[in-house]
């Protein structure tokens, strides 16, 4: 059942052909079957509690209930949840129980979603492989020896193995998009400010975004309608009205202009990923879109700019973990996190702040201008998601610079604040998923859904399941 | 030009960040730092004259709210994750020395 779309599940629940109790039972049976090997969850709620919630939902269902009413879901362990521990993937918060729910969690629960548990992640969002967790390292269901991508790796695995119909991820420099691509699911990094960050454990506050991860673009569009909107608790959350995103589905993309930045296909990109991106341009052309070449000259400096800013902000944000009010001692930060805090401290320290942090902020302005210029010539940009295929577990953790370079195509989008959709677009010769990224204009999520949905009507990559499910 | 990050610098940074490191960790971080910082040196010669800094990308300016008292966390809830409390306060090490 959990292979069905959110809309289909909601309709079957309305017709009483299935029940929320059935769905919750299936969720736990998938978790029991696969998660002892895959490790997509850090904490799972007690089944007796969620089954009781499901019974309530079945009893109180109305014809106008939200599409997620009675559906199980999971959230990345970066979101605080009341009475359910929140670790951020770190030993430092092993016993932390938040007194309140993050706004995004609260919104989905209010709409009728049933929270099942908290997904594995690179601690504090620090990583692109999910190997930097203090819990069990999650495995990619497409190849158990390989990484899931990160930092929202657990959420991607839970969705790709149909443990839950959807999950909430968090994206600071690619953390939703990279694992979505590596695990063959659809994921959305929203415009900065589209979804409230209240209750999201901060990595880098000017870059952090909250977004949905699901099986299809259609599902993402319904989820964003529920998750988006202004929140008094987050001054950066936008007051722009939330659109009816699902209405973009099915609109023709004839005449859409898609820009392909020439710098994206140059050095450092895996040839199979490059081929996949170029094949996707043909699909869009067939659907009536026009592909043009654009240029982002400063893109090649993106990683340096992104990391100087992200690490400066994280060194400041993680200063709050003093072990007095909550959490354990700072020596429990992992190697990767200590490295990032020290780098950020260095970039902000006197004598270096002008040369490093402030310079990066100025280059951020240049990048924003270049994206603006490019998006004047076209409607959206098409891009790879990661420069390489999922690596073998253990390869990346030993190479700090390689871990940073994984964010090449995704990190600059956070610097700009633009939205970006990731959709499955093919497989490598050894059957590893390859995703495609479409970057839009700020608050242009609707157009991304329109393009992504058209693509998924024309292709069936997003329907392919990992062999372990068969 | 290759810049080498010294153990002394790592020691200073770890003190600023309040994370105590072992000698082995200091050595390890010093060498890893060198490779990452040398990569980031690439921005050194870029021209950013007359460019404003970007610190935030949210569109709204001057987000204000009415100054009204609202319900908030109860003291018990706010303290529940602390290992050391006293009379409704967090207990922290003394900052000033007694004579």
Coordinates of C-alpha atoms in Angstrom, one line a residue:
Chain A
X1 CA 0.0 0.0 0.0
X2 CA 2.8 2.4 0.9
X3 CA 3.9 2.4 -2.7
X4 CA 0.8 4.3 -3.6
X5 CA 0.7 8.1 -4.0
X6 CA -0.4 10.4 -1.1
X7 CA -3.5 11.3 -3.1
X8 CA -4.4 7.6 -3.8
X9 CA -3.9 6.7 -0.1
X10 CA -6.1 9.5 1.0
X11 CA -8.8 8.6 -1.5
X12 CA -8.7 4.9 -0.4
X13 CA -8.9 6.0 3.2
X14 CA -11.9 8.2 2.4
X15 CA -13.7 5.3 0.7
X16 CA -12.8 3.1 3.7
X17 CA -11.1 0.6 1.5
X18 CA -8.1 0.8 3.7
X19 CA -7.6 2.1 7.2
X20 CA -4.9 4.2 9.0
X21 CA -4.4 1.2 11.2
X22 CA -3.5 -0.9 8.1
X23 CA -1.0 1.8 7.0
X24 CA 0.7 2.0 10.4
X25 CA 0.9 -1.7 10.6
X26 CA 2.6 -1.8 7.2
X27 CA 5.0 0.9 8.2
X28 CA 6.2 -1.1 11.2
X29 CA 6.4 -4.3 9.2
X30 CA 8.7 -2.6 6.6
X31 CA 10.8 -1.2 9.4
X32 CA 11.1 -4.6 11.1
X33 CA 12.0 -6.2 7.7
X34 CA 14.6 -3.7 6.6
X35 CA 15.8 -1.3 9.2
X36 CA 18.0 -3.6 11.3
X37 CA 20.3 -3.5 8.2
X38 CA 19.5 -0.1 6.7
X39 CA 19.5 2.0 9.9
X40 CA 17.3 4.8 8.5
X41 CA 15.8 5.5 11.9
X42 CA 17.5 6.7 15.1
X43 CA 14.3 6.6 17.2
X44 CA 11.0 4.8 16.4
X45 CA 7.9 5.6 18.4
X46 CA 6.3 2.7 20.3
X47 CA 3.9 0.9 17.9
X48 CA 1.1 0.7 20.5
X49 CA 1.1 4.5 20.7
X50 CA 0.9 5.2 17.0
X51 CA -1.7 2.4 16.5
X52 CA -3.9 4.1 19.0
X53 CA -3.4 7.4 17.1
X54 CA -4.3 5.6 13.9
X55 CA -7.5 4.2 15.4
X56 CA -8.5 7.8 16.4
X57 CA -7.8 9.0 12.8
X58 CA -10.0 6.2 11.4
X59 CA -12.8 7.2 13.8
X60 CA -12.5 11.0 13.2
X61 CA -12.0 11.0 9.4
X62 CA -14.1 13.5 7.5
X63 CA -14.7 14.0 3.8
X64 CA -12.7 17.2 3.8
X65 CA -9.8 15.9 5.9
X66 CA -6.3 16.9 4.7
X67 CA -4.6 14.5 2.2
X68 CA -2.1 13.5 4.9
X69 CA -4.9 12.8 7.5
X70 CA -4.1 9.3 8.9
X71 CA -0.8 8.8 7.0
X72 CA 2.3 7.8 8.8
X73 CA 5.4 10.0 8.3
X74 CA 9.0 10.4 9.6
X75 CA 11.2 13.5 10.2
X76 CA 14.9 14.0 10.1
X77 CA 16.2 14.0 13.7
X78 CA 17.1 17.6 13.2
X79 CA 13.5 18.6 14.2
X80 CA 12.6 18.8 17.8
X81 CA 9.7 16.7 18.8
X82 CA 7.8 16.9 22.1
X83 CA 8.2 13.8 24.3
X84 CA 10.2 12.0 21.6
X85 CA 14.0 12.4 21.9
X86 CA 15.9 14.5 19.4
X87 CA 19.6 13.8 18.8
X88 CA 20.6 15.7 15.7
X89 CA 22.6 12.5 15.0
X90 CA 24.9 13.3 17.8
X91 CA 25.9 11.6 21.1
X92 CA 25.9 15.0 22.7
X93 CA 22.0 15.1 22.5
X94 CA 21.5 11.4 23.2
X95 CA 19.0 12.0 26.0
X96 CA 17.5 15.3 24.9
X97 CA 13.7 15.6 25.0
X98 CA 12.4 18.8 23.6
X99 CA 9.5 20.6 25.5
X100 CA 7.9 21.6 22.2
X101 CA 7.4 20.5 18.5
X102 CA 9.1 22.2 15.6
X103 CA 6.5 24.2 13.6
X104 CA 6.8 21.9 10.5
X105 CA 6.1 18.8 12.7
X106 CA 3.2 20.6 14.5
X107 CA 1.7 21.5 11.1
X108 CA 1.7 18.0 9.7
X109 CA 0.4 16.6 13.0
X110 CA -2.4 19.2 13.0
X111 CA -3.3 18.1 9.4
X112 CA -3.6 14.5 10.7
X113 CA -0.2 13.0 10.0
X114 CA 1.0 10.2 12.4
X115 CA 4.6 10.7 13.4
X116 CA 6.4 7.4 13.4
X117 CA 10.0 8.3 14.2
X118 CA 13.2 10.3 13.7
X119 CA 15.5 9.6 10.8
X120 CA 19.2 9.1 10.8
X121 CA 21.5 12.0 9.7
X122 CA 25.1 13.3 9.7
X123 CA 25.3 14.9 13.1
X124 CA 24.2 18.6 13.0
X125 CA 23.9 18.3 9.2
X126 CA 27.6 18.0 8.9
X127 CA 28.2 15.7 6.0
X128 CA 27.2 14.6 2.5
X129 CA 27.3 10.8 3.1
X130 CA 25.5 10.2 6.4
X131 CA 28.7 8.4 7.7
X132 CA 29.1 11.2 10.2
X133 CA 26.3 9.9 12.5
X134 CA 27.0 8.9 16.0
X135 CA 24.5 6.1 15.6
X136 CA 24.6 3.2 13.1
X137 CA 25.7 4.3 9.6
X138 CA 22.7 3.9 7.2
X139 CA 23.1 1.9 4.0
X140 CA 21.9 2.6 0.6
X141 CA 19.1 0.2 -0.3
X142 CA 20.3 0.2 -4.0
X143 CA 23.7 -1.2 -2.9
X144 CA 24.2 -2.1 0.7
X145 CA 27.9 -1.3 0.6
X146 CA 27.4 2.3 -0.4
X147 CA 26.5 5.5 1.3
X148 CA 22.9 6.9 1.3
X149 CA 24.1 10.5 0.7
X150 CA 23.5 13.1 3.4
X151 CA 22.9 14.7 5.6
X152 CA 19.2 13.6 5.4
X153 CA 20.2 10.1 4.4
X154 CA 17.8 8.3 6.8
X155 CA 14.8 10.1 5.5
X156 CA 15.7 9.2 1.9
X157 CA 16.1 5.5 2.8
X158 CA 12.8 5.4 4.7
X159 CA 10.9 6.8 1.7
X160 CA 12.8 4.7 -1.0
X161 CA 12.1 1.5 0.9
X162 CA 8.5 2.5 1.4
X163 CA 8.6 2.5 5.2
X164 CA 6.7 5.8 5.2
X165 CA 4.9 7.6 2.4
X166 CA 6.9 10.8 3.0
X167 CA 9.4 12.4 5.3
X168 CA 10.6 15.9 6.2
X169 CA 14.3 16.6 5.5
X170 CA 16.5 19.6 6.0
X171 CA 18.8 21.2 3.4
X172 CA 21.6 23.6 4.2
X173 CA 23.9 22.9 1.2
X174 CA 22.3 19.8 -0.5
X175 CA 21.2 17.7 2.5
X176 CA 17.8 16.9 1.0
X177 CA 18.8 16.8 -2.6
X178 CA 21.9 14.7 -2.4
X179 CA 20.4 11.7 -0.6
X180 CA 17.2 12.0 -2.7
X181 CA 19.3 11.6 -5.8
X182 CA 21.4 8.7 -4.4
X183 CA 18.3 6.8 -3.1
X184 CA 16.0 7.4 -6.2
X185 CA 13.3 9.6 -4.6
X186 CA 12.0 13.1 -5.2
X187 CA 13.0 15.9 -2.9
X188 CA 12.5 19.7 -2.6
X189 CA 14.8 22.4 -1.2
X190 CA 12.4 25.3 -0.7
X191 CA 13.0 29.0 -1.2
X192 CA 14.7 30.4 1.9
X193 CA 11.8 31.5 4.1
X194 CA 9.0 29.5 2.5
X195 CA 8.8 27.0 5.4
X196 CA 9.4 28.0 9.1
X197 CA 12.7 26.9 10.6
X198 CA 11.3 27.1 14.1
X199 CA 12.4 24.0 16.0
X200 CA 14.9 22.9 13.3
X201 CA 18.3 22.5 15.0
X202 CA 20.4 25.1 13.4
X203 CA 23.4 24.3 11.2
X204 CA 23.9 27.6 9.3
X205 CA 21.0 30.0 9.9
X206 CA 21.2 32.0 6.6
X207 CA 21.2 28.8 4.6
X208 CA 19.0 26.3 6.4
X209 CA 15.7 25.2 4.8
X210 CA 13.0 22.8 5.6
X211 CA 11.5 20.6 2.9
X212 CA 9.6 17.5 1.9
X213 CA 11.0 14.2 0.6
X214 CA 8.6 11.8 -1.2
X215 CA 8.1 9.3 -4.0
X216 CA 7.0 11.8 -6.6
X217 CA 6.7 15.4 -7.5
X218 CA 2.9 15.1 -7.2
X219 CA 3.3 14.1 -3.5
X220 CA 5.8 17.0 -2.9
X221 CA 3.3 19.5 -4.2
X222 CA 0.6 18.4 -1.8
X223 CA 3.1 18.4 1.1
X224 CA 4.4 21.9 0.5
X225 CA 0.8 23.2 0.7
X226 CA 0.7 21.9 4.3
X227 CA 4.3 22.8 5.4
X228 CA 4.7 26.3 3.9
X229 CA 3.6 29.6 5.5
X230 CA 4.5 32.4 7.8
X231 CA 5.3 31.6 11.5
X232 CA 5.5 34.2 14.3
X233 CA 8.4 32.1 15.8
X234 CA 10.6 32.6 12.7
X235 CA 11.1 36.2 11.6
X236 CA 12.6 35.0 8.3
X237 CA 9.5 33.0 7.3
X238 CA 7.8 34.8 4.4
X239 CA 4.5 36.5 4.6
X240 CA 3.8 35.7 0.9
X241 CA 0.6 33.7 0.5
X242 CA 1.0 29.9 0.2
X243 CA 0.0 28.8 -3.3
X244 CA -2.1 25.8 -4.2
X245 CA 0.9 24.1 -5.6
X246 CA -0.9 21.0 -6.8
X247 CA -2.7 23.1 -9.3
X248 CA 0.5 23.4 -11.3
X249 CA 0.5 19.7 -12.0
X250 CA -0.5 18.9 -15.5
X251 CA 0.1 22.4 -16.9
X252 CA 2.0 22.2 -20.2
X253 CA 5.6 23.1 -20.2
X254 CA 5.6 24.1 -23.9
X255 CA 7.7 27.2 -24.4
X256 CA 9.5 26.9 -21.0
X257 CA 13.1 27.9 -21.4
X258 CA 15.6 25.8 -19.5
X259 CA 19.1 27.1 -18.9
X260 CA 22.0 24.7 -18.8
X261 CA 25.0 26.5 -17.1
X262 CA 28.1 25.6 -19.2
X263 CA 30.2 25.5 -16.0
X264 CA 28.1 22.6 -14.6
X265 CA 29.3 20.1 -17.2
X266 CA 33.0 20.8 -16.9
X267 CA 35.7 19.1 -14.8
X268 CA 34.9 17.1 -11.8
X269 CA 31.6 15.6 -13.0
X270 CA 31.2 11.9 -13.3
X271 CA 30.7 11.0 -17.1
X272 CA 27.6 8.8 -16.4
X273 CA 26.0 11.7 -14.5
X274 CA 26.8 14.1 -17.3
X275 CA 25.2 11.7 -19.8
X276 CA 22.1 11.5 -17.6
X277 CA 21.7 15.3 -17.5
X278 CA 22.1 15.6 -21.3
X279 CA 19.6 12.7 -21.8
X280 CA 17.1 14.6 -19.6
X281 CA 17.4 17.7 -21.8
X282 CA 16.0 15.6 -24.7
X283 CA 13.0 14.6 -22.6
X284 CA 12.3 18.3 -21.8
X285 CA 12.7 19.2 -25.5
X286 CA 10.2 16.5 -26.4
X287 CA 7.8 18.0 -24.0
X288 CA 8.1 21.4 -25.7
X289 CA 10.7 23.1 -23.6
X290 CA 13.7 24.9 -25.1
X291 CA 17.2 24.4 -23.8
X292 CA 19.7 27.2 -23.9
X293 CA 23.3 27.6 -22.6
X294 CA 23.9 30.1 -19.8
X295 CA 26.9 31.0 -17.7
X296 CA 27.7 31.4 -14.0
X297 CA 31.4 32.5 -14.0
X298 CA 31.8 32.4 -10.2
X299 CA 30.2 29.0 -9.8
X300 CA 33.6 27.4 -9.7
X301 CA 34.3 29.2 -6.4
X302 CA 31.0 28.1 -4.9
X303 CA 32.3 25.4 -2.6
X304 CA 34.8 27.9 -0.9
X305 CA 32.2 30.6 -0.6
X306 CA 29.6 28.2 0.7
X307 CA 31.8 26.6 3.3
X308 CA 33.4 29.7 4.6
X309 CA 29.9 31.1 5.3
X310 CA 28.3 27.8 6.5
X311 CA 31.2 26.9 8.8
X312 CA 31.3 30.4 10.3
X313 CA 27.6 30.2 11.1
X314 CA 27.9 26.7 12.5
X315 CA 30.7 27.6 14.8
X316 CA 28.5 30.3 16.2
X317 CA 25.3 28.2 16.3
X318 CA 26.9 25.3 18.0
X319 CA 28.3 27.6 20.7
X320 CA 25.0 27.1 22.5
X321 CA 25.8 23.6 23.5
X322 CA 27.3 24.4 26.8
X323 CA 26.1 21.2 28.6
X324 CA 24.4 23.2 31.3
X325 CA 20.9 23.7 30.0
X326 CA 20.7 20.6 27.9
X327 CA 23.0 18.1 26.2
X328 CA 26.3 16.6 27.2
X329 CA 29.9 18.0 27.0
X330 CA 31.4 19.5 23.8
X331 CA 34.1 16.9 23.6
X332 CA 31.3 14.6 22.2
X333 CA 31.2 16.5 19.0
X334 CA 32.4 14.2 16.2
X335 CA 35.7 14.7 14.3
X336 CA 33.9 16.2 11.3
X337 CA 32.0 18.6 13.5
X338 CA 35.1 19.7 15.5
X339 CA 36.8 20.3 12.2
X340 CA 33.9 22.4 11.0
X341 CA 33.7 24.4 14.2
X342 CA 37.4 25.1 14.2
X343 CA 37.4 26.2 10.5
X344 CA 34.5 28.5 11.2
X345 CA 36.2 29.9 14.3
X346 CA 39.3 30.5 12.1
X347 CA 37.3 32.3 9.3
X348 CA 35.7 34.6 11.9
X349 CA 38.8 35.2 14.1
X350 CA 40.4 38.7 14.1
X351 CA 42.9 39.1 11.4
X352 CA 41.1 36.6 9.1
X353 CA 37.5 37.7 9.2
X354 CA 38.0 40.3 6.5
X355 CA 40.0 38.0 4.3
X356 CA 37.8 35.0 4.7
X357 CA 34.2 35.5 6.1
X358 CA 33.5 39.0 4.8
X359 CA 35.1 38.2 1.4
X360 CA 32.9 35.1 1.1
X361 CA 29.8 37.3 1.9
X362 CA 30.8 39.7 -0.9
X363 CA 31.3 36.8 -3.3
X364 CA 27.8 35.5 -2.2
X365 CA 26.5 38.8 -3.6
X366 CA 28.2 38.2 -6.9
X367 CA 26.8 34.7 -7.1
X368 CA 23.3 36.0 -6.4
X369 CA 23.7 38.6 -9.2
X370 CA 25.0 35.9 -11.6
X371 CA 22.0 33.6 -10.9
X372 CA 19.7 36.6 -11.3
X373 CA 21.3 37.3 -14.7
X374 CA 21.0 33.7 -15.8
X375 CA 17.4 33.4 -14.7
X376 CA 16.5 36.5 -16.8
X377 CA 17.4 34.5 -19.9
X378 CA 15.5 31.4 -18.9
X379 CA 12.8 30.1 -16.5
X380 CA 14.8 27.5 -14.6
X381 CA 18.3 26.0 -14.5
X382 CA 19.0 22.4 -15.1
X383 CA 21.9 20.8 -13.2
X384 CA 23.5 17.6 -11.8
X385 CA 22.9 17.0 -8.1
X386 CA 26.2 15.5 -7.0
X387 CA 29.5 15.3 -9.0
X388 CA 29.9 11.6 -8.2
X389 CA 27.9 8.4 -7.7
X390 CA 27.3 7.1 -4.2
X391 CA 30.7 6.0 -2.9
X392 CA 31.5 2.9 -0.8
X393 CA 31.0 3.4 2.9
X394 CA 34.3 4.4 4.5
X395 CA 35.8 6.1 1.4
X396 CA 34.5 9.6 2.0
X397 CA 34.9 9.9 5.8
X398 CA 38.6 9.6 5.4
X399 CA 38.8 12.4 2.9
X400 CA 37.4 15.7 4.4
X401 CA 37.8 17.7 1.2
X402 CA 36.0 15.1 -1.0
X403 CA 33.1 15.3 1.5
X404 CA 32.9 19.1 1.0
X405 CA 33.1 18.8 -2.8
X406 CA 29.9 16.7 -2.9
X407 CA 28.0 19.9 -2.4
X408 CA 29.4 21.5 -5.6
X409 CA 26.1 21.7 -7.5
X410 CA 23.8 22.2 -4.5
X411 CA 25.6 24.6 -2.1
X412 CA 25.4 27.7 -4.2
X413 CA 21.6 27.3 -4.5
X414 CA 21.4 27.8 -0.7
X415 CA 23.7 30.9 -0.9
X416 CA 21.2 32.4 -3.4
X417 CA 18.1 31.3 -1.5
X418 CA 16.4 29.8 -4.5
X419 CA 14.2 26.7 -4.6
X420 CA 15.5 23.4 -6.2
X421 CA 13.7 20.2 -7.1
X422 CA 15.5 16.8 -7.4
X423 CA 13.9 14.0 -9.4
X424 CA 15.2 10.5 -10.4
X425 CA 16.6 10.6 -13.9
X426 CA 18.3 7.3 -14.5
X427 CA 20.8 4.7 -13.3
X428 CA 24.5 4.1 -13.7
X429 CA 25.9 1.0 -15.4
X430 CA 26.1 -0.6 -11.9
X431 CA 22.5 0.3 -11.1
X432 CA 23.1 3.3 -8.8
X433 CA 20.4 6.0 -9.0
X434 CA 21.2 9.3 -10.6
X435 CA 19.1 12.4 -9.9
X436 CA 18.5 15.6 -11.8
X437 CA 18.2 19.1 -10.2
X438 CA 16.0 21.9 -11.4
X439 CA 16.6 25.3 -9.9
X440 CA 13.9 28.0 -10.0
X441 CA 13.3 31.6 -9.2
X442 CA 12.7 32.5 -5.6
X443 CA 9.2 31.4 -4.5
X444 CA 8.9 29.7 -7.9
X445 CA 8.2 26.2 -6.4
X446 CA 5.0 25.9 -8.6
X447 CA 7.0 26.1 -11.8
X448 CA 9.4 23.5 -10.5
X449 CA 6.5 21.1 -9.8
X450 CA 5.0 21.8 -13.2
X451 CA 8.3 20.8 -14.9
X452 CA 9.0 17.9 -12.6
X453 CA 5.5 16.5 -12.9
X454 CA 5.7 16.6 -16.7
X455 CA 9.0 14.8 -16.6
X456 CA 7.6 12.1 -14.4
X457 CA 4.6 11.6 -16.7
X458 CA 7.0 11.0 -19.5
X459 CA 9.5 8.8 -17.6
X460 CA 9.3 6.1 -14.9
X461 CA 12.6 6.4 -13.2
X462 CA 10.9 7.5 -10.0
X463 CA 8.8 4.3 -9.9
X464 CA 11.9 2.0 -9.9
X465 CA 12.3 0.1 -6.6
X466 CA 15.5 -1.2 -5.0
X467 CA 15.9 -4.9 -5.5
X468 CA 15.6 -5.7 -1.8
X469 CA 11.9 -4.7 -2.0
X470 CA 11.1 -7.2 -4.7
Chain B
X1 CA 51.5 29.1 -2.3
X2 CA 51.0 26.4 0.3
X3 CA 50.2 27.6 3.7
X4 CA 50.8 25.3 6.6
X5 CA 48.4 25.4 9.6
X6 CA 50.3 24.8 12.8
X7 CA 49.3 22.9 16.0
X8 CA 49.6 26.2 17.9
X9 CA 46.8 27.7 15.7
X10 CA 44.6 24.7 16.3
X11 CA 45.3 25.0 20.0
X12 CA 44.2 28.7 20.0
X13 CA 41.1 27.9 17.9
X14 CA 40.1 25.0 20.2
X15 CA 40.3 27.3 23.2
X16 CA 38.1 29.9 21.4
X17 CA 35.6 27.1 20.6
X18 CA 35.8 25.6 24.1
X19 CA 36.7 22.1 22.9
X20 CA 39.6 20.4 24.5
X21 CA 41.7 18.3 22.2
X22 CA 44.4 15.7 22.7
X23 CA 47.9 16.2 21.2
X24 CA 47.1 13.6 18.5
X25 CA 43.9 15.4 17.6
X26 CA 45.7 18.7 17.3
X27 CA 48.2 17.1 14.8
X28 CA 45.4 15.4 12.8
X29 CA 43.4 18.6 12.5
X30 CA 46.4 20.7 11.6
X31 CA 47.1 18.5 8.6
X32 CA 43.5 18.3 7.5
X33 CA 43.1 22.0 7.9
X34 CA 46.0 22.7 5.7
X35 CA 44.4 20.8 2.7
X36 CA 41.0 22.5 3.2
X37 CA 42.4 26.0 3.7
X38 CA 44.7 25.7 0.7
X39 CA 41.7 24.8 -1.4
X40 CA 39.8 27.9 -0.1
X41 CA 42.8 30.1 -0.8
X42 CA 41.4 30.2 -4.4
X43 CA 39.1 33.1 -3.4
X44 CA 42.1 35.2 -2.3
X45 CA 42.8 37.0 -5.5
X46 CA 39.2 37.5 -6.6
X47 CA 38.1 41.2 -7.1
X48 CA 35.3 42.2 -4.7
X49 CA 35.8 46.0 -4.7
X50 CA 32.6 47.9 -4.3
X51 CA 30.6 44.8 -3.7
X52 CA 28.2 44.8 -0.7
X53 CA 28.2 41.8 1.7
X54 CA 25.2 39.5 1.8
X55 CA 24.3 38.2 5.2
X56 CA 20.7 37.1 4.6
X57 CA 18.4 36.2 1.7
X58 CA 15.0 36.6 3.3
X59 CA 12.9 39.2 1.5
X60 CA 11.0 40.8 4.4
X61 CA 12.5 43.9 6.1
X62 CA 11.8 45.1 9.7
X63 CA 9.7 42.2 10.9
X64 CA 7.9 43.5 14.0
X65 CA 5.3 42.2 16.3
X66 CA 3.1 43.6 19.1
X67 CA 4.7 43.5 22.5
X68 CA 2.2 41.3 24.2
X69 CA 2.8 38.7 26.9
X70 CA 2.1 35.2 25.6
X71 CA 2.1 31.8 27.1
X72 CA 5.6 30.3 27.1
X73 CA 7.4 27.2 28.5
X74 CA 6.8 26.4 32.1
X75 CA 9.9 26.6 34.3
X76 CA 9.7 22.8 34.9
X77 CA 9.7 22.1 31.2
X78 CA 12.5 24.6 30.5
X79 CA 14.7 22.9 33.1
X80 CA 13.9 19.3 32.4
X81 CA 16.9 18.6 30.2
X82 CA 19.4 20.1 32.6
X83 CA 21.6 17.8 34.8
X84 CA 22.1 20.5 37.4
X85 CA 19.4 22.9 38.7
X86 CA 18.7 24.6 41.9
X87 CA 15.5 26.4 43.0
X88 CA 14.3 26.8 39.5
X89 CA 17.7 27.9 38.1
X90 CA 20.3 26.3 35.9
X91 CA 23.5 25.7 38.0
X92 CA 26.7 26.6 36.2
X93 CA 30.3 26.8 37.4
X94 CA 31.3 30.0 39.2
X95 CA 32.6 32.7 36.9
X96 CA 34.2 35.0 39.6
X97 CA 36.5 33.6 42.2
X98 CA 35.8 34.2 45.9
X99 CA 38.6 35.8 47.8

